[in-house]
Each structure stands twice: as structure tokens, then as C-alpha cells.
Short mmCIF file of N, CA and C in Angstrom, two decimals:
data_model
loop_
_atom_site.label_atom_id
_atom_site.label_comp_id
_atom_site.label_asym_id
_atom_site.label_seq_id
_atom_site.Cartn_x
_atom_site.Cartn_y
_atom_site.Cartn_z
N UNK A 1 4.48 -26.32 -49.55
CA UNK A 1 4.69 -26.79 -48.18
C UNK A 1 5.69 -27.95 -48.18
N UNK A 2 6.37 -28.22 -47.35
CA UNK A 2 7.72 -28.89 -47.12
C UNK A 2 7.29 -29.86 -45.81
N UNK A 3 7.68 -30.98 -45.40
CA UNK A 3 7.74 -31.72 -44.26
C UNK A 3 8.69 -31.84 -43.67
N UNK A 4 8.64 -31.48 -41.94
CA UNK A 4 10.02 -31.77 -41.18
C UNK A 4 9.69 -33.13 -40.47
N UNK A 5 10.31 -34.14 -40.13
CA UNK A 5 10.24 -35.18 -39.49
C UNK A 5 11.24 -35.16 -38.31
N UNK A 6 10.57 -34.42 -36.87
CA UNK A 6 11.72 -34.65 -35.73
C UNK A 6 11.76 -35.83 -35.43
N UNK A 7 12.81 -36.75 -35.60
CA UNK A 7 13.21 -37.97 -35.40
C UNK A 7 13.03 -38.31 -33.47
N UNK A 8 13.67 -37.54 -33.18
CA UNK A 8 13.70 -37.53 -31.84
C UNK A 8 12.67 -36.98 -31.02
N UNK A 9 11.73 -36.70 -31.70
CA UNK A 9 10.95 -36.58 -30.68
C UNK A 9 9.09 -37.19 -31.54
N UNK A 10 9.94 -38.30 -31.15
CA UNK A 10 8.73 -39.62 -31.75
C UNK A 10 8.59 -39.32 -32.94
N UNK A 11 9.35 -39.02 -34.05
CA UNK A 11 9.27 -38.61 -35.52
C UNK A 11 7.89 -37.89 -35.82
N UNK A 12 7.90 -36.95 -34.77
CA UNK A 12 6.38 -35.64 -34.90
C UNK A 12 7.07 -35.27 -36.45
N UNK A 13 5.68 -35.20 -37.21
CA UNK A 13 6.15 -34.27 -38.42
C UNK A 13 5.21 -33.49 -38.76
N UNK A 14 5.94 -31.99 -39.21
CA UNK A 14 4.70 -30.74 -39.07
C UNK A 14 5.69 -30.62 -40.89
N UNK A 15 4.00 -29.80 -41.77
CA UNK A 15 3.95 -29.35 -42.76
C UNK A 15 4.80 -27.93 -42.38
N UNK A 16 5.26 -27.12 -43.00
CA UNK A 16 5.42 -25.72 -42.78
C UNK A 16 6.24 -24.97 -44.30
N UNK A 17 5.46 -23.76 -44.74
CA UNK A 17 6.33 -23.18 -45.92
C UNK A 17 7.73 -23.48 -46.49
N UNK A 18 8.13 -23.23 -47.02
CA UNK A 18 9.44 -23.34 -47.60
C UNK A 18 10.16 -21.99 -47.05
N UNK A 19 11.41 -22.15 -47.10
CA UNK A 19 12.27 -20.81 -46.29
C UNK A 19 12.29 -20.71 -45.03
N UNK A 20 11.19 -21.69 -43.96
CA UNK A 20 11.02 -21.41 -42.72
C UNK A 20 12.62 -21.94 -41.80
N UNK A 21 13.10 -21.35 -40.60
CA UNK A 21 13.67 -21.58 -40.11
C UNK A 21 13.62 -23.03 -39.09
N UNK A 22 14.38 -23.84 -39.26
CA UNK A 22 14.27 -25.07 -38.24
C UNK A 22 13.85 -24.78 -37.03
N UNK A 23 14.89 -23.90 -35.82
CA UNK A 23 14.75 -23.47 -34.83
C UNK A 23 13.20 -22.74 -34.85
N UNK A 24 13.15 -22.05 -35.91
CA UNK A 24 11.79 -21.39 -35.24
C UNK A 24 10.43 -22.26 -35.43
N UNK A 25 10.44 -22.99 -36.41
CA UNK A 25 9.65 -24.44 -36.74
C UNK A 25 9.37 -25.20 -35.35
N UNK A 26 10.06 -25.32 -35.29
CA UNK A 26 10.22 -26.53 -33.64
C UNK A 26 10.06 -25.74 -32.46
N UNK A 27 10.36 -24.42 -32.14
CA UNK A 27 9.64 -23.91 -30.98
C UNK A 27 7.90 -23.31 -31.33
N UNK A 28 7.43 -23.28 -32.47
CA UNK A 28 6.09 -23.25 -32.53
C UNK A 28 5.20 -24.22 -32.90
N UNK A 29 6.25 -25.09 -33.43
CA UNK A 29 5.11 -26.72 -33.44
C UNK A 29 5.68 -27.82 -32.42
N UNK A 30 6.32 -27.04 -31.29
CA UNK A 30 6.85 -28.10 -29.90
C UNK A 30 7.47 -29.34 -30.53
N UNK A 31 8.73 -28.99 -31.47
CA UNK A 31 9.30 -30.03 -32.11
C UNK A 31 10.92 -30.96 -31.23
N UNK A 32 11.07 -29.83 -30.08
CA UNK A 32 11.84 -30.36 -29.42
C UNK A 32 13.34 -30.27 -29.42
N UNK A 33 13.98 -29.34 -30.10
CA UNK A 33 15.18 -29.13 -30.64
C UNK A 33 15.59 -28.22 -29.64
N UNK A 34 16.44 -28.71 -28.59
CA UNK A 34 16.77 -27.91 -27.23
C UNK A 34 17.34 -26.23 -28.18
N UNK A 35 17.73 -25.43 -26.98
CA UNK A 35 17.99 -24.02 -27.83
C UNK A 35 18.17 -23.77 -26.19
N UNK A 36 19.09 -22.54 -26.38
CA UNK A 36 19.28 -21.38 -25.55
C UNK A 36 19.34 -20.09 -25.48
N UNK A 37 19.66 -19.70 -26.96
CA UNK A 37 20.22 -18.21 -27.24
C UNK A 37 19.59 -17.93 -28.77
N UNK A 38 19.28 -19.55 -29.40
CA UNK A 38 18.59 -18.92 -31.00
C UNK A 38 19.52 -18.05 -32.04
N UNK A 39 20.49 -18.20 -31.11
CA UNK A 39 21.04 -16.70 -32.87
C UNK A 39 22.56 -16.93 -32.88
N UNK A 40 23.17 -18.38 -32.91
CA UNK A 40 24.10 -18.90 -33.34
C UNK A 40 25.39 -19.10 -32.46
N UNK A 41 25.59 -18.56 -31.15
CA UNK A 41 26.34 -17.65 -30.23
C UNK A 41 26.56 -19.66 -29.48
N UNK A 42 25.49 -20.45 -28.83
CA UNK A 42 25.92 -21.24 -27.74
C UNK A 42 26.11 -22.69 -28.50
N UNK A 43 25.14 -22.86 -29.42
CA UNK A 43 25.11 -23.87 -30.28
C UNK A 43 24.61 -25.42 -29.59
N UNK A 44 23.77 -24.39 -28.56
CA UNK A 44 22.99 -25.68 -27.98
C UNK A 44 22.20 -26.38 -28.69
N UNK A 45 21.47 -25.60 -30.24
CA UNK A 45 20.35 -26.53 -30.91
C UNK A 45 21.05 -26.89 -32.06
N UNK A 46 22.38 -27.83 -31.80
CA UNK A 46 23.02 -28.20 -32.70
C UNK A 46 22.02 -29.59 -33.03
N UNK A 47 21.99 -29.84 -34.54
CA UNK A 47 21.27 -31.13 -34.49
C UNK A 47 21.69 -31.49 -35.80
N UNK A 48 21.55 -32.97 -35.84
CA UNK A 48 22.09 -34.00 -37.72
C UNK A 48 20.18 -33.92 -38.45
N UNK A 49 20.72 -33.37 -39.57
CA UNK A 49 20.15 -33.76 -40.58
C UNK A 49 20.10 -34.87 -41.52
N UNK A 50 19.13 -36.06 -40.69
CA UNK A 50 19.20 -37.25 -41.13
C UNK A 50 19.25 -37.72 -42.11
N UNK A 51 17.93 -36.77 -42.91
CA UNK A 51 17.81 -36.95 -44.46
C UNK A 51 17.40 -35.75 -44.96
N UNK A 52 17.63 -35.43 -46.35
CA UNK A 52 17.06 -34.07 -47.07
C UNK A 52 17.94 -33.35 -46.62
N UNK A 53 19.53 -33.10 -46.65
CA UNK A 53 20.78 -32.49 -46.52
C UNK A 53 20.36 -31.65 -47.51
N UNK A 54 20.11 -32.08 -48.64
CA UNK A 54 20.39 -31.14 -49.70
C UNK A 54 18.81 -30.40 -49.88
N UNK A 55 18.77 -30.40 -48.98
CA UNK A 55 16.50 -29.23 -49.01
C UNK A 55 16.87 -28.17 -48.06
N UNK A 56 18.56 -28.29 -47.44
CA UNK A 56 18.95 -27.10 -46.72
C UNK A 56 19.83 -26.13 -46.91
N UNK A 57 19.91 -24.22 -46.90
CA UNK A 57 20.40 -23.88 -46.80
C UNK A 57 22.08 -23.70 -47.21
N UNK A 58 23.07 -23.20 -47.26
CA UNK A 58 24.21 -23.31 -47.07
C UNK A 58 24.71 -22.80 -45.74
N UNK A 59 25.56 -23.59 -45.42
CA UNK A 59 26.86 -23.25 -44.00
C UNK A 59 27.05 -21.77 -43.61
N UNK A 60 26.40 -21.55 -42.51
CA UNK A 60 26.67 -20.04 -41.98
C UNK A 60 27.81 -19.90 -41.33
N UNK A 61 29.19 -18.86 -41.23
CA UNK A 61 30.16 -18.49 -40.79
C UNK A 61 29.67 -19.09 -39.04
N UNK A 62 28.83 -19.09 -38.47
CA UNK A 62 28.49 -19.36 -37.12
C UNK A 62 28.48 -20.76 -36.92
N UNK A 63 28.18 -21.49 -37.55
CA UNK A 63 27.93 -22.98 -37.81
C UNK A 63 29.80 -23.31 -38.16
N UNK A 64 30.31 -22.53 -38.57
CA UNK A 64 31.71 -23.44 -38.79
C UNK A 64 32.55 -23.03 -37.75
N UNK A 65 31.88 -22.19 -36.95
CA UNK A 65 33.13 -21.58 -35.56
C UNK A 65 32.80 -22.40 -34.77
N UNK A 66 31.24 -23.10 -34.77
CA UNK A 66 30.52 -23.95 -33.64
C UNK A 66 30.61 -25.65 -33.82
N UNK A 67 30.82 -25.81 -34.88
CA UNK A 67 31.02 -27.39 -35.39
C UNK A 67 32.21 -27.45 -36.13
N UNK A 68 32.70 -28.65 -35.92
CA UNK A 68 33.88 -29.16 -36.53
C UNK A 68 33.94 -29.50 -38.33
N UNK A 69 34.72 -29.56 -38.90
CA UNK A 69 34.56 -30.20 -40.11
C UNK A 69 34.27 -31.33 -40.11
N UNK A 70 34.20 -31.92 -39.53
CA UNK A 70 33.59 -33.69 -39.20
C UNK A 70 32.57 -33.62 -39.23
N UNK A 71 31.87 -32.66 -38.22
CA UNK A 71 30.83 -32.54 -37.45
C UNK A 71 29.60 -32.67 -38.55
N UNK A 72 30.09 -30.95 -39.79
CA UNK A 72 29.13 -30.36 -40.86
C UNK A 72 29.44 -31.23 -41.56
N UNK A 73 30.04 -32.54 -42.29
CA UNK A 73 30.07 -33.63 -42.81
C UNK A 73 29.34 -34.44 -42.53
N UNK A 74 29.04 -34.76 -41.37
CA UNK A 74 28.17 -35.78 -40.70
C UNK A 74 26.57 -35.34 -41.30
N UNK A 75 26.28 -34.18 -41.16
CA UNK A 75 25.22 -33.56 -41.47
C UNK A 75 24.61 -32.50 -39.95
N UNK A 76 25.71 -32.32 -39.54
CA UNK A 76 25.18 -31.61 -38.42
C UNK A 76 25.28 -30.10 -38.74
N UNK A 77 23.81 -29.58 -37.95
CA UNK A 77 23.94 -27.95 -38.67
C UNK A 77 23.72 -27.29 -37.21
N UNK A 78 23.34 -25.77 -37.05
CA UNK A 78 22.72 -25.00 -35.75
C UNK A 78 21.15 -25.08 -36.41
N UNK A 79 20.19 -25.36 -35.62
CA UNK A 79 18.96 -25.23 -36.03
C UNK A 79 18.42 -23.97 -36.28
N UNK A 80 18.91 -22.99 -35.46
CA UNK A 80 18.83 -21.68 -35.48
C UNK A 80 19.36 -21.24 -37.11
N UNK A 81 20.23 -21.34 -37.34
CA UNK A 81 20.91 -21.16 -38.94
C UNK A 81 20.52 -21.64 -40.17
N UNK A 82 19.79 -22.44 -39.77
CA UNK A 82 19.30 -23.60 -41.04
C UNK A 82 17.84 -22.86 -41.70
N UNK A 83 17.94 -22.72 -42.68
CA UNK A 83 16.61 -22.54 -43.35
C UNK A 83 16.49 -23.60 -44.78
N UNK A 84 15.12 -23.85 -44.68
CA UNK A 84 14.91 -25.67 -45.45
C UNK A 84 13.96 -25.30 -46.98
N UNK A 85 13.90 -25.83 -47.70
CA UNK A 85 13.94 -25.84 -49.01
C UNK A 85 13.25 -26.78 -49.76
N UNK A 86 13.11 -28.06 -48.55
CA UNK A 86 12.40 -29.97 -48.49
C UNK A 86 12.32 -30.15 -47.80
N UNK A 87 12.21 -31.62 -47.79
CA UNK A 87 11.82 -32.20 -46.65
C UNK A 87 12.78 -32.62 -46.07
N UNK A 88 12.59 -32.63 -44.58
CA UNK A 88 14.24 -32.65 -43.90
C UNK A 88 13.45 -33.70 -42.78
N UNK A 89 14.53 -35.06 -42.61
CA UNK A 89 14.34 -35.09 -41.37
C UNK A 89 15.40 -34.81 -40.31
N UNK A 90 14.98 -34.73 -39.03
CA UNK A 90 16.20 -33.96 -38.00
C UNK A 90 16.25 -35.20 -36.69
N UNK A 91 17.65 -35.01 -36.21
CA UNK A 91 17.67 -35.63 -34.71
C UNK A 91 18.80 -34.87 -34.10
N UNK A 92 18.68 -35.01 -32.71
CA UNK A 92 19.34 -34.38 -31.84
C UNK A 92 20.04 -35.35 -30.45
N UNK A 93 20.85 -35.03 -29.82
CA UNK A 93 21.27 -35.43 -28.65
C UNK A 93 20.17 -34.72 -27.63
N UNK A 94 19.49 -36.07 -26.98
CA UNK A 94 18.86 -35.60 -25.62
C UNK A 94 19.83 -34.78 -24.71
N UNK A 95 19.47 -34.06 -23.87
CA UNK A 95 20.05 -33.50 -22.32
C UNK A 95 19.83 -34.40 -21.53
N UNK A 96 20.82 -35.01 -21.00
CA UNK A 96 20.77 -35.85 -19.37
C UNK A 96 20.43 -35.05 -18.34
#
């Protein structure tokens, strides 16, 4: 079992397997990672991986059409795309 720490949404942190998807993590433990479409296309559940960069995944072709090279430097991934490996913590830009 692996720990996610949503930063943004009062640093809730849920246990969950290894391999599990971010996006799908956070819509079944109400982790808060906005979303619209889930499958890489709007890149609304873009979010930084604060810490534990390296407990994730590699860069999906969808993630580099949707974020900048700055962006995936910073540590920003699609939540939808991301599958975790450690412990990750995550934050996001609220919606106004």
C-alpha cells in the first residue's frame, strides 16, 4: 500500500495499492482533483506532484500535447494518466 497526500484539499491522505490511478483514487476517496473527461482529451485534472515525482509513472504522449515542457518539469502531470508506485503528494489549482 502506497500513500497519496491531496495537498489541496486539507492534505486528506488515503492508503491505496500500488499501480492505482490518481484520477481514479480521488474520485473514489473524494480527493478533489477537478476532472471532466478522465481520459486525457481536456486536461482539466491537470495537477503538480509536490513530492514522490519519482513513485510515478512515465510521461504519456497526452500529457505532452496538454502541458508544456516547463509545465512536466515543474512536476505537473494529467491525473487521469498518472499511475503511482509511492507515495505521492498532489496539489492542484482551485476553480474560481
Amino acid at each position: 500500500m502506497l500513500d497519496i497526500t491531496f495537498i489541496t484539499n486539507n492534505s486528506k491522505t488515503v492508503s491505496v495499492p500500488e499501480d492505482s490511478n490518481l484520477l481514479r483514487v480521488s474520485l473514489r476517496e473524494q480527493g478533489g482533483i477537478p476532472f471532466k473527461c478522465g481520459g486525457g482529451l481536456c486536461g482539466t485534472c491537470k495537477c503538480r506532484i509536490e513530492e514522490g515525482r519519482e513513485h510515478t509513472d512515465s510521461v504519456k504522449k497526452k500529457e505532452q500535447k496538454l502541458l508544456s515542457e516547463d509545465e512536466l518539469a515543474q512536476g505537473y502531470r494529467l491525473a487521469c494518466q498518472t499511475f503511482l508506485k509511492g507515495n505521492v503528494k498532489v496539489s492542484w489549482e482551485k476553480s474560481k
